Short mmCIF file of C-alpha atoms in Angstrom, two decimals:
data_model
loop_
_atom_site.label_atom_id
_atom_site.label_comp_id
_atom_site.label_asym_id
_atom_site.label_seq_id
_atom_site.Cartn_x
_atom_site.Cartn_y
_atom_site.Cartn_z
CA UNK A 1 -5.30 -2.10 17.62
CA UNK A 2 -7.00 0.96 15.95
CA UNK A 3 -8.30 0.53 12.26
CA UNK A 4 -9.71 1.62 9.30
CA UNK A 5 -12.27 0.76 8.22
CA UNK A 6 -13.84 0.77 4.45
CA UNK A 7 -17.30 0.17 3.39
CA UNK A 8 -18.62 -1.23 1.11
CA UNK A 9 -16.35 -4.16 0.67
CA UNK A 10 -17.55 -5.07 -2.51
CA UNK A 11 -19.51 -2.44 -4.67
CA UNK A 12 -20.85 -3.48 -8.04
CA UNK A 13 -22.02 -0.69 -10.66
CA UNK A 14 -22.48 0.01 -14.27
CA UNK A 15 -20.43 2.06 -16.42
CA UNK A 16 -21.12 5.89 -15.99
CA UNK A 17 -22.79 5.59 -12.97
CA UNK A 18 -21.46 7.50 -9.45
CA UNK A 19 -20.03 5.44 -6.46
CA UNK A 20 -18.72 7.25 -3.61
CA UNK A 21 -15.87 4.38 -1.42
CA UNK A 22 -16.02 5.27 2.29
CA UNK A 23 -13.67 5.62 4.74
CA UNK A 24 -13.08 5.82 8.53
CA UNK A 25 -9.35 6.52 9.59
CA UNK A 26 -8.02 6.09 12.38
CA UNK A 27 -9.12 8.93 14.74
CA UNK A 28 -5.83 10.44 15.92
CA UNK A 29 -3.98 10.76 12.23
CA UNK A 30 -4.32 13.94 10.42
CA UNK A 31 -3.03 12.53 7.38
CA UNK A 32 -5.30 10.54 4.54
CA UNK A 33 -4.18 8.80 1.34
CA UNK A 34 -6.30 6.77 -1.66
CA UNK A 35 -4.47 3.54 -3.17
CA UNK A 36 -5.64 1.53 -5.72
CA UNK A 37 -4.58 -1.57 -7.01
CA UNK A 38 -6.01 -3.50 -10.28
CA UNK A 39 -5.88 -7.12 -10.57
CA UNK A 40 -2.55 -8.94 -10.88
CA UNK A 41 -0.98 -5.10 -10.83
CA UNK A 42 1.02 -2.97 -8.31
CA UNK A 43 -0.96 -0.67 -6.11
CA UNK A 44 -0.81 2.94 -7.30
CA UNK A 45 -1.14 5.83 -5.35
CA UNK A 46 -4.34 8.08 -6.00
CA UNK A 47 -4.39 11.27 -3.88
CA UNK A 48 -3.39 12.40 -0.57
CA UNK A 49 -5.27 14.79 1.60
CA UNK A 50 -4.51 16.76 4.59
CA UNK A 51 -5.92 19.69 6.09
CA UNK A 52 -9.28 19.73 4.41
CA UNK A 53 -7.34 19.65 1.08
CA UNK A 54 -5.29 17.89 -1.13
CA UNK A 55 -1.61 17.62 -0.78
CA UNK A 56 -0.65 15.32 -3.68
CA UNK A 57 -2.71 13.69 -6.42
CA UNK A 58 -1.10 11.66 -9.56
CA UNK A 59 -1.75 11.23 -13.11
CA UNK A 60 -4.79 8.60 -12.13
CA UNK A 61 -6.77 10.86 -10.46
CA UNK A 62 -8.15 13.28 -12.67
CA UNK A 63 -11.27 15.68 -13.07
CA UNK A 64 -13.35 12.59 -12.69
CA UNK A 65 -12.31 11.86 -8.99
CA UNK A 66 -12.75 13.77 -6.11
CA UNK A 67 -11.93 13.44 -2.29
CA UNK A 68 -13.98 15.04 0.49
CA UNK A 69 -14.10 14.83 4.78
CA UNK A 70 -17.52 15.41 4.90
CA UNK A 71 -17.37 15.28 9.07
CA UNK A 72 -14.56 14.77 11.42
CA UNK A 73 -14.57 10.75 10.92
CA UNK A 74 -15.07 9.63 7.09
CA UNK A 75 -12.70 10.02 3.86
CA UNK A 76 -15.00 9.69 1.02
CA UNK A 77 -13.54 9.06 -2.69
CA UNK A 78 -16.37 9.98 -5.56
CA UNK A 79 -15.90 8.61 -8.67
CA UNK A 80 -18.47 10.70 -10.80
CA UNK A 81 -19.05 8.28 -14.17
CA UNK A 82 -17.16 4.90 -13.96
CA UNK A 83 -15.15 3.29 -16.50
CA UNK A 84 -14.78 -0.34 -17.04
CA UNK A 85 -11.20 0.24 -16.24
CA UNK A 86 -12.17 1.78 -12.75
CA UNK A 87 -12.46 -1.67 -11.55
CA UNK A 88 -9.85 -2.28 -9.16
CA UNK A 89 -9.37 -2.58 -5.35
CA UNK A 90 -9.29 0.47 -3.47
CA UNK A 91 -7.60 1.17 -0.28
CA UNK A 92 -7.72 4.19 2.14
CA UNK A 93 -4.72 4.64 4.27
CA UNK A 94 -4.36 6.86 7.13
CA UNK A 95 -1.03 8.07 8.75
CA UNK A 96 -0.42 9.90 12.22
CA UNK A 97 2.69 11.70 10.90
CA UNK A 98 2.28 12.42 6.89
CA UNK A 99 4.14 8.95 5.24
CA UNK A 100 7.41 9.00 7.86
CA UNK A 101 5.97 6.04 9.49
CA UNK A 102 4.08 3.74 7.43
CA UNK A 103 0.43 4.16 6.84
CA UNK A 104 -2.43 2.17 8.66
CA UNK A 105 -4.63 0.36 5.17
CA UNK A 106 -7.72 -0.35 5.27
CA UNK A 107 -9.22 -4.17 3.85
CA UNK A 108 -9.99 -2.21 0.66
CA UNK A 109 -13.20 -2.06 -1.52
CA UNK A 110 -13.26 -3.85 -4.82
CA UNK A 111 -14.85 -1.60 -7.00
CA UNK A 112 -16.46 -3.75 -10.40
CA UNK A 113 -17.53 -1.63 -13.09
CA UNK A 114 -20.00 -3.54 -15.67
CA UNK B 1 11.50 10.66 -8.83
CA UNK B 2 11.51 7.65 -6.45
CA UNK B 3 10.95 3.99 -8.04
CA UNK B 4 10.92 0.61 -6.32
CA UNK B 5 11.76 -2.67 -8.03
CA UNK B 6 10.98 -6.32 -7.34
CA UNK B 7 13.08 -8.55 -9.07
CA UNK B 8 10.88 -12.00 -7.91
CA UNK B 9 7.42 -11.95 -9.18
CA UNK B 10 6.99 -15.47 -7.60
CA UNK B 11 9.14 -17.44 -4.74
CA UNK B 12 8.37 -21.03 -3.98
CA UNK B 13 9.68 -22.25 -1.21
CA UNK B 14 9.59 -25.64 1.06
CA UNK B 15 7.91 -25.05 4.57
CA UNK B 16 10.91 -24.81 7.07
CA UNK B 17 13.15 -23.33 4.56
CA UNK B 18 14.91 -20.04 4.62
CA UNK B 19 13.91 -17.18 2.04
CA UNK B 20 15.01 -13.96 0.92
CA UNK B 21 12.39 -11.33 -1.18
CA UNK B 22 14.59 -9.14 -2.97
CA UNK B 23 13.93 -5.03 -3.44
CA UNK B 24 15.95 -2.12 -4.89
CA UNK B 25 14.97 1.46 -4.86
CA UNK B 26 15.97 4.38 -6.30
CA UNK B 27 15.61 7.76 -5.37
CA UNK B 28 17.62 10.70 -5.28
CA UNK B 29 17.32 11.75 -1.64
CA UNK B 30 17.10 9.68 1.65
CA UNK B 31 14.11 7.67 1.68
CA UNK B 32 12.17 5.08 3.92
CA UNK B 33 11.75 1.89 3.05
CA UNK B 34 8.73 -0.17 3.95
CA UNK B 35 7.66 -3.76 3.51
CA UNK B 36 3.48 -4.88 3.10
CA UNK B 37 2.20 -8.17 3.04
CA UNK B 38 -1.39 -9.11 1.42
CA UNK B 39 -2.79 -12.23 2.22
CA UNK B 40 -5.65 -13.31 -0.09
CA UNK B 41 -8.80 -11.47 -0.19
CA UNK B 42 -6.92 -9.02 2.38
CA UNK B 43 -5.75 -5.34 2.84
CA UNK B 44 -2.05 -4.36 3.18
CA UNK B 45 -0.73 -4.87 6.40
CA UNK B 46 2.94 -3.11 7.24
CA UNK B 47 5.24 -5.90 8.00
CA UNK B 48 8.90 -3.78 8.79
CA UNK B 49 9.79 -0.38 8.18
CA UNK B 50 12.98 1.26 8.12
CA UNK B 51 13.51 5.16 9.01
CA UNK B 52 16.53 5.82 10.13
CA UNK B 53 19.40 3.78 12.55
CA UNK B 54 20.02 0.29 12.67
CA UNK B 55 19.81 -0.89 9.24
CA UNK B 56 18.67 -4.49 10.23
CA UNK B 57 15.09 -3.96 10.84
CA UNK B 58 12.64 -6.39 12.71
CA UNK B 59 8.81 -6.85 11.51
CA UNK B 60 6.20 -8.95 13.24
CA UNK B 61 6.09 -12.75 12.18
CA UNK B 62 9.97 -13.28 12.02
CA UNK B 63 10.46 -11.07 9.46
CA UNK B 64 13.62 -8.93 9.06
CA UNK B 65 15.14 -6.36 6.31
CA UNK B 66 18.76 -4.92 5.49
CA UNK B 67 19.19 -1.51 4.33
CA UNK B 68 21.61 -1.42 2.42
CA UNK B 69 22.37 2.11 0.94
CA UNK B 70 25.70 1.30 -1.25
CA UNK B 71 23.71 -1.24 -3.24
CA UNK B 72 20.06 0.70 -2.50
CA UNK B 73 18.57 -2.17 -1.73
CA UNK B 74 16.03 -3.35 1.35
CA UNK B 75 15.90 -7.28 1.24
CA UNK B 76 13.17 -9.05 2.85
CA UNK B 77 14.45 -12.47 5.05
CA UNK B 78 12.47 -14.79 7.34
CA UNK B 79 15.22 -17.87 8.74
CA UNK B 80 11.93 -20.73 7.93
CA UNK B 81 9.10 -19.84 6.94
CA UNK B 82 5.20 -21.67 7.12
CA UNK B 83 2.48 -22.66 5.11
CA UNK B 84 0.81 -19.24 6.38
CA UNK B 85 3.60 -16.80 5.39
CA UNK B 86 1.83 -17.79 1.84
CA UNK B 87 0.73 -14.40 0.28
CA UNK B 88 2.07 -11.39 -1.81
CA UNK B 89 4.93 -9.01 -0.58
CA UNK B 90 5.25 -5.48 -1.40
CA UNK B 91 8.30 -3.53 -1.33
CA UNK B 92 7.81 0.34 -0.49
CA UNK B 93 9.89 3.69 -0.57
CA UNK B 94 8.94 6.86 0.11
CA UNK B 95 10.61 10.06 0.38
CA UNK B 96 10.35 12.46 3.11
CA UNK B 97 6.76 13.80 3.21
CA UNK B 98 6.31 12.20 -0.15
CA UNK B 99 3.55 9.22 -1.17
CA UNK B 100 4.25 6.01 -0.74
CA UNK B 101 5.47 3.93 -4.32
CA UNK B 102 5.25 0.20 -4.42
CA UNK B 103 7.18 -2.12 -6.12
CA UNK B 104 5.30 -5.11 -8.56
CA UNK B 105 5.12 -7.27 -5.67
CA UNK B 106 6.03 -10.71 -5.11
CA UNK B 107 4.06 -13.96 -4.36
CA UNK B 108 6.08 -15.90 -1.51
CA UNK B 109 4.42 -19.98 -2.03
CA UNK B 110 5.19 -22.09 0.42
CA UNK B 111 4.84 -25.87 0.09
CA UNK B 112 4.88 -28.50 2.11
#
């Protein structure tokens, strides 16, 4: 069954440094999403991107995230100076058809911000 | 705006026994529903979905939901459920072409 994929799965970094959370969809869906979930909490909706832009973003993602398809297979999500409260799991989610049919996760990268 | 709630932050439950994860929505136009489950350490992996038609859905592991649009709700059932049905259960909505919105989850123990 096709997958996506997310590396690293565990990324360690100090506050105000620059991570970058990679991810390969699943080849055929045109559709790309960022979760995020912080312990014990629900998982919150980041951005969604289609077309070589983005679609939707919420209140999380501000000026110091960014999303970017650098080729035809990876979904990157920059995080340009990282805050203690950055830490949190993040999932990429890919989707054939844009949400109508349930998205495809990823195993998520647990981002810890020291 | 469309808003999911889970009204069980924690169901234990004997192996063998039957349980029910309870989730209301609420939206303002027609929706689909969606259920996750994370086991530990794990992504989210899409148990049952509901789009349109029947409104008893199916999922993989013996799952099964029931839209029910009077009372907006999308209850989660298994008849007996195992040791390995142990993780956390997400409720989902979204609305057409919209982002999916999860509910608080809920952590489904099972003893034995």
């Amino acid at each position: 069954e096709p997958e996506v994929t997310q590396t690293p799965s565990h990324q360690v970094t100090q506050m105000g440094q620059e991570v970058i959370l990679r991810c390969v969809p699943i080849s055929n869906h045109l559709y790309f999403y960022w979760y995020r979930q912080i312990l014990g909490q629900k998982v919150e909706f980041l951005v969604s991107f289609y077309n070589n832009e983005i679609s939707e973003k919420s209140e999380i993602f501000d000026d110091q995230f960014s999303v970017e398809r650098p080729d035809g297979s990876n979904f990157t999500l920059k995080i340009r100076s990282t805050k203690l409260e950055d830490s949190a799991m993040y999932f990429c989610a890919s989707s054939e058809i844009a949400a109508n049919y349930g998205y495809t996760f990823g195993s998520g990268t647990r981002l810890t911000v020291v | 705006a469309q808003s999911v709630t889970q009204l069980d932050s924690q169901v234990p439950v004997f192996e063998e026994a039957p349980v029910e994860l309870r989730c209301n929505y609420s939206s303002s136009v027609s929706v689909y529903l969606f259920w996750y489950v994370q086991y530990p350490n794990q992504g989210l992996q899409l148990l049952l979905k509901y789009l349109s038609g029947s409104t008893l859905v199916k999922g993989i592991n013996g799952f099964e939901a029931e839209f029910n649009k009077s009372q907006t709700s999308f209850h989660l059932r298994k008849p007996s459920v195992h040791i390995s049905d142990t993780a956390e259960y997400f409720c989902a909505v979204s609305e057409v072409g919209r982002q999916l919105t999860f509910g608080s989850g809920t952590q489904l123990t099972v003893l034995p």
